[in-house]
Coordinates of C-alpha atoms in Angstrom, one line a residue:
X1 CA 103.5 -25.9 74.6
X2 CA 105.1 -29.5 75.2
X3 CA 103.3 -30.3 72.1
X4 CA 104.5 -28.0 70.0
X5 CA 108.3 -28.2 71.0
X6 CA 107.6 -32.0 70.3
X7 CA 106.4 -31.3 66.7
X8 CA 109.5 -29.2 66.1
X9 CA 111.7 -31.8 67.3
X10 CA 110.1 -34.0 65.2
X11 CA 110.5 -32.2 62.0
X12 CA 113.8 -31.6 62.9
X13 CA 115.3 -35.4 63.7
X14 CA 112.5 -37.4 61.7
X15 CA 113.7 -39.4 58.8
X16 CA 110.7 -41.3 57.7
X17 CA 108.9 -40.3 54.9
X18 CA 105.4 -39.0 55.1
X19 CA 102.5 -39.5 52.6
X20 CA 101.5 -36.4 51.0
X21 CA 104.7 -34.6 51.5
X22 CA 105.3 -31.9 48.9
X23 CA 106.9 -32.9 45.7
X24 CA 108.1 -31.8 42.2
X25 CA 105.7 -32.7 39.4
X26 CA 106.8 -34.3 36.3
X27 CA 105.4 -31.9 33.3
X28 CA 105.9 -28.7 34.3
X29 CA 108.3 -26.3 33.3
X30 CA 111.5 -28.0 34.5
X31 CA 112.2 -31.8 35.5
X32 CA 111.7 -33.5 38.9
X33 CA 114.7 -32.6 41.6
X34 CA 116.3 -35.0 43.2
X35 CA 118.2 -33.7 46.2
X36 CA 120.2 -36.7 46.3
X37 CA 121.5 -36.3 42.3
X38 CA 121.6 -32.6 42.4
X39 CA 122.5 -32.0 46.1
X40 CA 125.3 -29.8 44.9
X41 CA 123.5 -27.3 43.6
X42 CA 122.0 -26.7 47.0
X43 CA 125.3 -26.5 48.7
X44 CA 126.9 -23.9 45.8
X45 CA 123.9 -21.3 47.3
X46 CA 125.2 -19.1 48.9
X47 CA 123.2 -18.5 52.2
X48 CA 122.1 -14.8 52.9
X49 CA 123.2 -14.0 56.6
X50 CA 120.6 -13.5 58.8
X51 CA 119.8 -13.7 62.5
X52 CA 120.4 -16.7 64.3
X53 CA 116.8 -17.7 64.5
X54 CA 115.8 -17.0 60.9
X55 CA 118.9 -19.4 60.2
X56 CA 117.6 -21.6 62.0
X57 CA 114.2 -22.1 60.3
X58 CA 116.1 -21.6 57.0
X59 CA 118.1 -24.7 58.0
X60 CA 115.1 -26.7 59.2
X61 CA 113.4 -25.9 56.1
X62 CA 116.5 -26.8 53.8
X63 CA 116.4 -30.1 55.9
X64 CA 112.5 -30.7 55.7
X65 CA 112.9 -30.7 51.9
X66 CA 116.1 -32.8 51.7
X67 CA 114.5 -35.6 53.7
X68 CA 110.5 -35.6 52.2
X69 CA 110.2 -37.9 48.8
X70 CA 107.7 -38.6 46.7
X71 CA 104.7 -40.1 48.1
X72 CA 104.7 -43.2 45.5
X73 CA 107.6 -44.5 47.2
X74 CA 107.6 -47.4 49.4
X75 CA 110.8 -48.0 51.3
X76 CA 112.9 -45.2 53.1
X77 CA 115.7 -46.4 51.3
X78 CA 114.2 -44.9 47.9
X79 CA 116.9 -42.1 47.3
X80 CA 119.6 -44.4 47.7
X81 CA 117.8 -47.0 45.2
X82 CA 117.0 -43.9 43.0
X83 CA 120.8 -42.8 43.1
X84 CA 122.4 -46.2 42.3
X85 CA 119.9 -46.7 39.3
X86 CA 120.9 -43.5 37.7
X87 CA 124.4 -44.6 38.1
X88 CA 124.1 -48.0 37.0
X89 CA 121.0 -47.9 34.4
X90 CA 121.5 -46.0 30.6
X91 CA 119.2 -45.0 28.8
X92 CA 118.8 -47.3 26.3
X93 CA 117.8 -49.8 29.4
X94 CA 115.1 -46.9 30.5
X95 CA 113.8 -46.4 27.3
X96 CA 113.3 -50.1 26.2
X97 CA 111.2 -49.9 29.7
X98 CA 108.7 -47.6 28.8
X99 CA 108.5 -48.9 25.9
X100 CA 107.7 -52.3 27.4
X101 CA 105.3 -50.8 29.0
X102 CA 103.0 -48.8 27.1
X103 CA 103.0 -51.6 24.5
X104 CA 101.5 -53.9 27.5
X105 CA 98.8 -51.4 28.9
X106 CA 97.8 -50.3 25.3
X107 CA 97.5 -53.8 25.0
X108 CA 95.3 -54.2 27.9
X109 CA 93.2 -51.6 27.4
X110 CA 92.5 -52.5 23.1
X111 CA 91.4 -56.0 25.1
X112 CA 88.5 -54.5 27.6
X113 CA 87.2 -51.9 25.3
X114 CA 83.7 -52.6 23.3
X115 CA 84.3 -52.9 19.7
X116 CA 81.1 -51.2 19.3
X117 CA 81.8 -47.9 21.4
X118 CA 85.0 -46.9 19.0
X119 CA 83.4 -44.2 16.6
X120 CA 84.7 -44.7 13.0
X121 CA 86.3 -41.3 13.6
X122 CA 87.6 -41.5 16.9
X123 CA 89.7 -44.8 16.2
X124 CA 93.0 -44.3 17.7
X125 CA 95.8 -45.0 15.2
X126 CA 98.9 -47.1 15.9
X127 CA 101.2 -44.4 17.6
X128 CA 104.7 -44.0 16.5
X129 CA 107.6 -44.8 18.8
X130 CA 107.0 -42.6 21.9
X131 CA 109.3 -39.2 22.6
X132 CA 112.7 -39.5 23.7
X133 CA 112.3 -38.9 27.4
X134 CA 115.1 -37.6 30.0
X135 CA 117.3 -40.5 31.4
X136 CA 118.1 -39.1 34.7
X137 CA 115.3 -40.3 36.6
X138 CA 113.5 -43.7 36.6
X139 CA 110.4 -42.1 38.0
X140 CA 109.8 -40.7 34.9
X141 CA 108.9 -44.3 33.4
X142 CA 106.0 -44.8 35.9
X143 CA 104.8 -41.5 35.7
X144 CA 104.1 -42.0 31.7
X145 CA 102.3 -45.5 32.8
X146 CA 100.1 -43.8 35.1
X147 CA 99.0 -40.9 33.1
X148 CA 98.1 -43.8 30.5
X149 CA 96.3 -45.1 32.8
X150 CA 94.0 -42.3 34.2
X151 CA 93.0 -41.3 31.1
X152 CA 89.7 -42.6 29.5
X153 CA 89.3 -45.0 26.4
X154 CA 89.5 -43.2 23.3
X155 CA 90.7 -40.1 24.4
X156 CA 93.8 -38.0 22.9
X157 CA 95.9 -39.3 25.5
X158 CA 95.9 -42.8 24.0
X159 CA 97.2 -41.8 21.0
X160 CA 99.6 -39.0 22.4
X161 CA 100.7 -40.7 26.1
X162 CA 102.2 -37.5 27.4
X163 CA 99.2 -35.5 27.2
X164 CA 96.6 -34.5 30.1
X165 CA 93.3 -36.1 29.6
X166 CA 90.4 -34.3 29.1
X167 CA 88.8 -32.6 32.5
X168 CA 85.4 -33.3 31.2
X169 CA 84.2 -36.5 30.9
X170 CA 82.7 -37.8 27.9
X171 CA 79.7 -38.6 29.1
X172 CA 79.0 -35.0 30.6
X173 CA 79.9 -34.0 27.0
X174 CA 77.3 -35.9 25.4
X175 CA 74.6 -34.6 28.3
X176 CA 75.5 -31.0 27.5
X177 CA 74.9 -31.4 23.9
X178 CA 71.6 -33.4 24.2
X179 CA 70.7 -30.8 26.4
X180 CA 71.2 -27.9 23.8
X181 CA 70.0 -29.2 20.4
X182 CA 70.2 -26.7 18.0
X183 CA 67.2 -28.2 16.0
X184 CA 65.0 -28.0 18.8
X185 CA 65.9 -24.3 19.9
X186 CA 66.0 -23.1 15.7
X187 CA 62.1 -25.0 15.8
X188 CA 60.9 -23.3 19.2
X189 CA 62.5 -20.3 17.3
X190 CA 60.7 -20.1 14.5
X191 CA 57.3 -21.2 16.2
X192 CA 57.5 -17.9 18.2
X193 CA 58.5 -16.3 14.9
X194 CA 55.4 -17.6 13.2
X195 CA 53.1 -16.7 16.4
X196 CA 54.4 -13.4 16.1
X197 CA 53.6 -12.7 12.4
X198 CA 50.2 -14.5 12.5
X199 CA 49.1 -12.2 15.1
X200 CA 50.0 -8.8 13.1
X201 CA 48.1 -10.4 10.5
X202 CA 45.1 -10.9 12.8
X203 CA 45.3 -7.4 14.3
X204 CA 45.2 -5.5 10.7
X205 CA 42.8 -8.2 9.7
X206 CA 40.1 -7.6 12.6
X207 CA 40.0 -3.4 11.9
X208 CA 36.6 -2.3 10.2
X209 CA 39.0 -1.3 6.8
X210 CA 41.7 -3.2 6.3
X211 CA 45.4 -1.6 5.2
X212 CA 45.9 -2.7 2.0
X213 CA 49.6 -1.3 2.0
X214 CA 50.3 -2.5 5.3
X215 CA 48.7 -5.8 4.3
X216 CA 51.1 -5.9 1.4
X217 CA 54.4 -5.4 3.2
X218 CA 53.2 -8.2 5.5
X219 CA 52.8 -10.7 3.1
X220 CA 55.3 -10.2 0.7
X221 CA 57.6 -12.6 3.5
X222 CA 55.1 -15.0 3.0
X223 CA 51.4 -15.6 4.5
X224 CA 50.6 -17.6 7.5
X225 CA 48.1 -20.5 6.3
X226 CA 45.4 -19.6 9.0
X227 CA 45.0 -16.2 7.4
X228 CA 45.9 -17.1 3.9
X229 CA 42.7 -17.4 2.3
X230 CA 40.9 -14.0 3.5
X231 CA 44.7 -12.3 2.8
X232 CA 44.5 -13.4 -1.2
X233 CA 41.2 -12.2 -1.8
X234 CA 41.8 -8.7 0.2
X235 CA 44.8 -8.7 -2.2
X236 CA 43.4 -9.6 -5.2
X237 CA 41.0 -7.0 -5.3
X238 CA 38.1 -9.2 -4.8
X239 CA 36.7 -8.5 -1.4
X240 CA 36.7 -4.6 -0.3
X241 CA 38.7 -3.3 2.3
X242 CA 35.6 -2.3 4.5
X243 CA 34.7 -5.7 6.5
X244 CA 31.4 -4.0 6.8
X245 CA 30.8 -4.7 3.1
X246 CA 32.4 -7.9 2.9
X247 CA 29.5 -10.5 3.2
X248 CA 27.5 -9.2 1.0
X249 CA 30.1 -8.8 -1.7
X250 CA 31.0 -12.6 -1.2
X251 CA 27.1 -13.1 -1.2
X252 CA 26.2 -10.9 -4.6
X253 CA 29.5 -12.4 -6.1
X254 CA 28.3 -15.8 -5.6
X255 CA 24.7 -15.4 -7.0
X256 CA 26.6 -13.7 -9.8
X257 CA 28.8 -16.6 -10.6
X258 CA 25.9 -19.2 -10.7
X259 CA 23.9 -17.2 -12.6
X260 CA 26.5 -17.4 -15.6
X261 CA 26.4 -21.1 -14.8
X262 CA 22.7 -21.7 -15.5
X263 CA 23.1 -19.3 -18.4
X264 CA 26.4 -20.8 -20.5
X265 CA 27.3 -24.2 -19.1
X266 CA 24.4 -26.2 -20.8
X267 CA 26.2 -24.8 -24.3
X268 CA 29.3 -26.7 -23.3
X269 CA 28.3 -29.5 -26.1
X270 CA 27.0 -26.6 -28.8
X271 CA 28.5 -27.1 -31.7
X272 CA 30.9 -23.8 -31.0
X273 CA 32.3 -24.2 -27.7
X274 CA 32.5 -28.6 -27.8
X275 CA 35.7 -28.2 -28.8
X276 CA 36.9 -25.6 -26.0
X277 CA 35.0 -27.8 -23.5
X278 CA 36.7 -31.0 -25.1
X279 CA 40.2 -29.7 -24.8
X280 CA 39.6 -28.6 -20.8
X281 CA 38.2 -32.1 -20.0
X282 CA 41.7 -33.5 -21.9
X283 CA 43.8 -31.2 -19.6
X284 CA 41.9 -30.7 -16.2
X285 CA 42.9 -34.9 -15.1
X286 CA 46.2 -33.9 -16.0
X287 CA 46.9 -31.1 -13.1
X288 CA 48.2 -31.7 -10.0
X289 CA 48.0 -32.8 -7.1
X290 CA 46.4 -36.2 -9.1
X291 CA 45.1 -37.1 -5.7
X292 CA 42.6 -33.8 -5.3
X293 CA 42.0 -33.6 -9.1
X294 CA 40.2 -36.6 -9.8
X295 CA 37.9 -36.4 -7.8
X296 CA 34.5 -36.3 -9.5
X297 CA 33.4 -33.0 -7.2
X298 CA 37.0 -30.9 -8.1
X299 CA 37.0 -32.5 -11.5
X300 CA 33.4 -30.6 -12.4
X301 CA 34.1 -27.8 -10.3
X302 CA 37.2 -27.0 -12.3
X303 CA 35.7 -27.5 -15.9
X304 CA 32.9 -25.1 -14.8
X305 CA 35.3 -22.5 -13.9
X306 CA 37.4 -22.6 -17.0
X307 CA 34.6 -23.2 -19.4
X308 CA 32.5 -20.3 -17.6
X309 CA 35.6 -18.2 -18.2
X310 CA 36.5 -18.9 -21.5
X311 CA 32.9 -18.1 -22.8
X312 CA 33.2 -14.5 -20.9
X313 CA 36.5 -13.7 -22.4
X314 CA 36.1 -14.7 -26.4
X315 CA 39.4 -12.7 -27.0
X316 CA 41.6 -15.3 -25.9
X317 CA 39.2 -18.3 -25.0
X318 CA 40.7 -21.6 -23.2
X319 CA 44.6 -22.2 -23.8
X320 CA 46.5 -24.8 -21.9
X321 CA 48.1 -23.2 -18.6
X322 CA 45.3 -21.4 -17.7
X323 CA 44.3 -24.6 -16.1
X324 CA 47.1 -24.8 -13.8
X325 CA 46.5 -21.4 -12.7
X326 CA 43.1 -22.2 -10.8
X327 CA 44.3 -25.1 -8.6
X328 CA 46.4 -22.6 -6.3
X329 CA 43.2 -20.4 -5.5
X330 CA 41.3 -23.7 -5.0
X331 CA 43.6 -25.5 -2.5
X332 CA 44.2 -22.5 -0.6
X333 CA 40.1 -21.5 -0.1
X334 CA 39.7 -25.2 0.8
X335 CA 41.5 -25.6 3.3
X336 CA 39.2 -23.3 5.1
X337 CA 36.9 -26.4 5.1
X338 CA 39.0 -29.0 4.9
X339 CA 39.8 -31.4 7.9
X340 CA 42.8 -32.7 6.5
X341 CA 45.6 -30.7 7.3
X342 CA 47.3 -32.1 4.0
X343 CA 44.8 -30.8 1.8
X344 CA 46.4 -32.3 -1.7
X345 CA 44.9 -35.4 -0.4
X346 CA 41.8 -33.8 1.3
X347 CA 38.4 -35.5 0.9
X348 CA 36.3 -32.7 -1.2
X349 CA 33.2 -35.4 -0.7
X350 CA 33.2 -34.2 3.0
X351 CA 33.2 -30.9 2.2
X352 CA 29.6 -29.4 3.0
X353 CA 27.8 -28.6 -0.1
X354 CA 27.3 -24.4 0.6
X355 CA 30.9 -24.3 1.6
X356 CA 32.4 -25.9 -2.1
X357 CA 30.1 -23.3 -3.8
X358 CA 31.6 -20.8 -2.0
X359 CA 35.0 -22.2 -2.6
X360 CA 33.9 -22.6 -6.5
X361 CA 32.7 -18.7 -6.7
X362 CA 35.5 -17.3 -4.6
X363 CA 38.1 -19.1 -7.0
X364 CA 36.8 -18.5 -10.5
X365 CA 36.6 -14.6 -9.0
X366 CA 39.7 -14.6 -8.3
X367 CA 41.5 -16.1 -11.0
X368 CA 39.4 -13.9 -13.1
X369 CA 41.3 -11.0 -12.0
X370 CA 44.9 -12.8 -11.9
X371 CA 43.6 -13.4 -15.5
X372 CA 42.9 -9.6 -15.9
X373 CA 46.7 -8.6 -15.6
X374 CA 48.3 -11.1 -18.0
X375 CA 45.5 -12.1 -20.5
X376 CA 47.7 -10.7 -23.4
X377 CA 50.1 -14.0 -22.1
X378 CA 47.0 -16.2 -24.0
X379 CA 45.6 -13.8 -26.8
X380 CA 46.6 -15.5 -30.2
X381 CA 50.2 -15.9 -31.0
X382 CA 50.3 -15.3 -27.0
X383 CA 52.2 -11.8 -27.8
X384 CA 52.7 -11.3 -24.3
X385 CA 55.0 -14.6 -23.4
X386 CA 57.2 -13.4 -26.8
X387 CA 57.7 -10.2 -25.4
X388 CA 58.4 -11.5 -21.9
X389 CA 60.8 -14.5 -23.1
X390 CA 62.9 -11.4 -25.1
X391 CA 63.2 -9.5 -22.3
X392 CA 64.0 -12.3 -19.9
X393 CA 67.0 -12.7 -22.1
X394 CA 68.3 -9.7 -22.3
X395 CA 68.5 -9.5 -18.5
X396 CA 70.1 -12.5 -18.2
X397 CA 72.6 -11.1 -20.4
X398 CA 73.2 -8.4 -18.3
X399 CA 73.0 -10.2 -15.3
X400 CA 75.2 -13.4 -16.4
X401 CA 77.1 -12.6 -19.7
X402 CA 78.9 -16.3 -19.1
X403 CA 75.5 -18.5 -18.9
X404 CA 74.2 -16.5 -21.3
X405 CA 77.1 -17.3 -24.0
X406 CA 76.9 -20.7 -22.9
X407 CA 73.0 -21.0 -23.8
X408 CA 73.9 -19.7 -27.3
X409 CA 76.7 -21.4 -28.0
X410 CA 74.8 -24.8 -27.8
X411 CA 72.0 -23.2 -29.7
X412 CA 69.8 -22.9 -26.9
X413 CA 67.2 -20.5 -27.3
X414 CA 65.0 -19.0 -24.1
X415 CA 61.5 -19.7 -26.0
X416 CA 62.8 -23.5 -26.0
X417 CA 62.4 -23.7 -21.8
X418 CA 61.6 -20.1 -20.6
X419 CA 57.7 -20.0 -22.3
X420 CA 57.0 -22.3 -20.0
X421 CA 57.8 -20.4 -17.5
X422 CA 55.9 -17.6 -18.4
X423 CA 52.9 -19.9 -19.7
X424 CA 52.2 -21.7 -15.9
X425 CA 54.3 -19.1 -14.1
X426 CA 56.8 -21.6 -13.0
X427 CA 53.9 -23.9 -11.3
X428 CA 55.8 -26.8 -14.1
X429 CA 59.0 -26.1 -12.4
X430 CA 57.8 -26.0 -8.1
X431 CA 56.1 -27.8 -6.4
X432 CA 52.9 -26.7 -5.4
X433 CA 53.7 -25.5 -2.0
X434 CA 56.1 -23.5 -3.5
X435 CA 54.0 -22.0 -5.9
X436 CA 51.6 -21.1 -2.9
X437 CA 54.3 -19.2 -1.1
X438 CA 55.6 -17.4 -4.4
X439 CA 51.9 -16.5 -5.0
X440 CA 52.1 -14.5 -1.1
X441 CA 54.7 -12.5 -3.1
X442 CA 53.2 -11.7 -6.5
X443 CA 49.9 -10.6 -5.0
X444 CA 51.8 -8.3 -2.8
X445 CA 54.0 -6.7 -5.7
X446 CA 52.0 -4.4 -7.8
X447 CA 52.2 -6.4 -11.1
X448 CA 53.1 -9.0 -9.4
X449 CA 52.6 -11.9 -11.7
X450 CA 53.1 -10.0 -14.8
X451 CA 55.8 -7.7 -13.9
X452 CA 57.7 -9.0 -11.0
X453 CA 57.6 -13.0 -12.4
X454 CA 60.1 -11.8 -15.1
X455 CA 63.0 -11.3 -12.3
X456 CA 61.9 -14.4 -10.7
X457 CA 62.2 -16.3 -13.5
X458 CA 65.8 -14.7 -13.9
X459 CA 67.0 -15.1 -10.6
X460 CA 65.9 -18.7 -11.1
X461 CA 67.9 -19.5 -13.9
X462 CA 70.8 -17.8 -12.5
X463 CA 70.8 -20.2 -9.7
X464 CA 71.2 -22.8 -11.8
X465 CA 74.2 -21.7 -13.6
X466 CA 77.1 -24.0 -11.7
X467 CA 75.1 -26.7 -13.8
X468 CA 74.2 -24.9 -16.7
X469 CA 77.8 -24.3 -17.4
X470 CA 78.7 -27.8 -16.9
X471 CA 76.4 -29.5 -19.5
X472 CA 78.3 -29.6 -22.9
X473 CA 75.8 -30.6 -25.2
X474 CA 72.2 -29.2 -26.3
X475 CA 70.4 -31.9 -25.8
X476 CA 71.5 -32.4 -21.8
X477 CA 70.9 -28.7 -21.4
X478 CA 67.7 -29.1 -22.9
X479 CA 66.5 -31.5 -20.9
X480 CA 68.0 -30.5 -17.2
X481 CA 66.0 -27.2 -18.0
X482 CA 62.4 -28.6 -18.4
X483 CA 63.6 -31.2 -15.1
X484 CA 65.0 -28.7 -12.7
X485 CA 65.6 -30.3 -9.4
X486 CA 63.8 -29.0 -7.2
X487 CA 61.4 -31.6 -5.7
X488 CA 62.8 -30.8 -2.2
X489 CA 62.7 -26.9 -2.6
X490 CA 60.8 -25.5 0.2
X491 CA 60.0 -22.0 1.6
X492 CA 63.5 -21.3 2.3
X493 CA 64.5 -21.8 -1.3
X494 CA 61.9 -19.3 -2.5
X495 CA 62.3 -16.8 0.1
X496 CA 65.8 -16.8 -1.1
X497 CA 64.7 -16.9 -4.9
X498 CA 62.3 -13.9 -4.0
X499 CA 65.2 -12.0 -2.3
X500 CA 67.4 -12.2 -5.2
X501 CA 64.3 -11.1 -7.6
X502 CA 63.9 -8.0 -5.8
X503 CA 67.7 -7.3 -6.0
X504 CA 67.5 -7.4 -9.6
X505 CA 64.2 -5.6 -9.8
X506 CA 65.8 -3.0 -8.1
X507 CA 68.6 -2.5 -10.2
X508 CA 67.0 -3.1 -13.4
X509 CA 63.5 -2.2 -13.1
X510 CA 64.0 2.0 -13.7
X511 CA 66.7 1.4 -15.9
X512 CA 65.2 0.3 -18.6
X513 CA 68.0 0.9 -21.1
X514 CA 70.0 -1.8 -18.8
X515 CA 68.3 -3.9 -21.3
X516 CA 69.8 -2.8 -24.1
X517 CA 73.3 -3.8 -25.5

């Protein structure tokens, strides 16, 4: 108890000032009080009468507050000092202060930071002359110093000196974002995305008959590579449905194909077919990739297939494009075999011999019955492409009425860079690992390649019409339409491409008279 009525007295006739006695902070709502400047306000209160005891705390309180001060100051004798510099100090004199001030510690602090660690960004520009502070206490000068001071390099408060610093640091900042990379989570993403698919691929792949329907709707989004090969010839109509029956279709197909070998190929320098032969060996070095191509084994593996298919179809014989319509089907059943993971530089010469025939049958099959659905594209005069090309324009009319009249008013006519496009089926104009993954598509459309590739080929012009429509001359137009720029497309740009095909399938496709004016 003697304790306790010592602390009372103590509170009651101390005069010292006490470190971490309870103060007014500069910043908030209202500015630092000063019982010594405005000591009248506390005697204009008027005190509420209460018992003698509850005035008494009420007065030691009152008292408490009047005689703690700011736990920065050194002497007891700091109110007085604070009183007679209000008095004798203007403003002008406080402000030329701070001023002092903050020029010396920006000074300081331009001296000790690295040159290097200032992002172009983040520089801190030359601040203007600081706000116009209150003049009625001097504290206010150090307490601008000091939040300079506490606040790290480049930060706003360097720039802004009455401003709280950040409560994070920066190097916290820069753990938190290492530590949530969105490249690394949208990668990890779409590897469980890719898992995902190729495992509803191997599930309706592994039945005894295969859904061709279902198969279709799963690979119109694209085909996983493991899976791809097995998926096209399902698709294509080439191997049956019934994996029962499969190995000996691939096996009578085969024997089939090598028969026609032995029987026609040896007539490749007869006076009838040397030229047909002649004009393949002119165009197969010229496909791509160069780097699979010339090699002796692809290079007679291709001339066989188109040679062998020309004889069998005397209607429309050999015309350039065909060509480039084989390499897909071949670089996709290769890489079955192939070690290298980039097959368009793949060693075919590795390549066990049994496994390139079957590769050799399985692709001239194939693009036998691609072939099937278009061969009115290479008939004479090519009948189909003209027909195409028309209709390609009128739905770009429809569609685009601006790129359109921009087209003709240069004279620009569609057969001039669109027959192309029907001719190779955009292979000219993507490259080939783009034309893979827009082959996924067309093999799961019905018609794909001869009905569906018209909207394709709209949607693609379309999505060059910000740069169509800035060309002003025919030749430039010309020109940026056979060199389309799209050496860094990838299967993002198609998907996209294929989305806004099947928009304008949709919309146009049973409306035919949508193609009329």
């Amino acid at each position: 108890m003697a304790s306790d009525g010592t602390r009372k007295q103590f509170w009651k006739r101390s005069n010292s000032k006490v470190p971490g006695s309870i103060q007014h902070v500069y910043g908030a709502q209202h500015p630092p009080f000063d019982p010594l400047l405005h000591g009248t306000l506390l005697k204009a209160v008027p005190k509420v009468p209460t018992t003698p005891v509850k005035a008494k705390r009420v007065s030691t309180f009152q008292e408490f507050e009047s005689n703690t001060s700011d736990a920065w100051d050194a002497g007891e004798d700091d109110d007085e000092l604070l009183a007679m510099a209000a008095e004798s100090l203007n403003s002008a004199v406080v402000m030329e202060t701070a001023h002092r001030v903050l020029r010396n510690h920006s000074q300081r602090q331009g001296r000790h930071r690295p040159q290097e660690a200032v992002e172009p960004e983040q520089k801190p520009k030359p601040s203007p002359e600081p706000p116009v502070v209150p003049s009625g206490d001097l504290r206010l000068v150090k307490s601008v110093s000091e939040s300079h001071a506490s606040c790290p390099p480049g930060s706003a408060s360097a720039t802004v000196p009455l401003h709280r610093c950040p409560s994070l640091p920066s190097s916290a900042t820069v753990a938190l974002g290492g530590a949530s990379d969105p490249s690394a989570l949208s990668s990890s993403a779409l590897s469980e995305r890719e898992a995902s698919r190729l495992d509803k691929f191997r599930q309706l792949l592994a039945g005894p008959n295969t859904d061709l329907e279902e198969l279709r709707k799963l690979s119109w989004s694209g085909v996983p590579k493991p899976v791809r090969a097995v998926t096209w010839k399902l698709l294509s109509g080439y191997l049956p449905a019934n994996a029962d029956r499969r190995p000996a279709t691939l096996q009578r197909k085969q024997k089939e194909y090598f028969a026609f070998i032995d029987h026609y190929y040896d007539s490749r320098n007869d006076e009838v077919h040397q030229d047909t032969y002649r004009q393949i060996r002119i165009d197969v070095p010229r496909m791509s990739p160069e780097a699979l191509i010339l090699q002796p084994k692809v290079t007679e593996i291709f001339e066989r297939i188109l040679f062998i298919w020309a004889i069998r179809h005397p209607a429309s014989g050999y015309v350039q494009g065909i060509n480039d319509l084989v390499t897909p089907f071949f670089l996709v059943f290769i890489c079955e075999h192939a070690d290298s993971e980039d097959v368009d530089v793949a060693d075919v010469s590795r390549v066990p011999e049994d496994a390139l025939r079957s590769v050799e049958a399985d692709t001239y099959w194939c693009v036998s019955r691609l072939l099937d659905g278009i061969q009115d594209n290479y008939t004479f005069a090519q009948p189909g492409i003209q027909m195409k090309v028309k209709m390609l324009e009128e739905l770009v009319r429809r569609i685009d009425e601006q790129v359109h009249r921009h087209l003709d008013q240069h004279e620009v006519k569609f057969l001039q860079f669109a027959f192309r496009w029907m001719n190779n089926l955009l292979m000219r104009e993507v490259p080939l690992r783009c034309t893979i993954r827009l082959w996924d598509t067309y093999q799961s459309e019905p018609d794909g390649f001869a009905h569906f590739h018209l909207y394709v080929c709209a949607a693609f012009l379309v999505r060059w019409r910000r740069e169509i429509l800035e060309e002003k001359d025919f030749q430039e137009l010309l020109l940026f339409l056979q060199n389309l720029p799209t050496a860094h497309w990838g299967d993002e740009d198609i998907s996209l491409l294929l989305a806004e095909a099947y928009r304008l399938k949709f919309a146009f496709a049973d409306a035919p008279n949508h193609y009329k004016k």
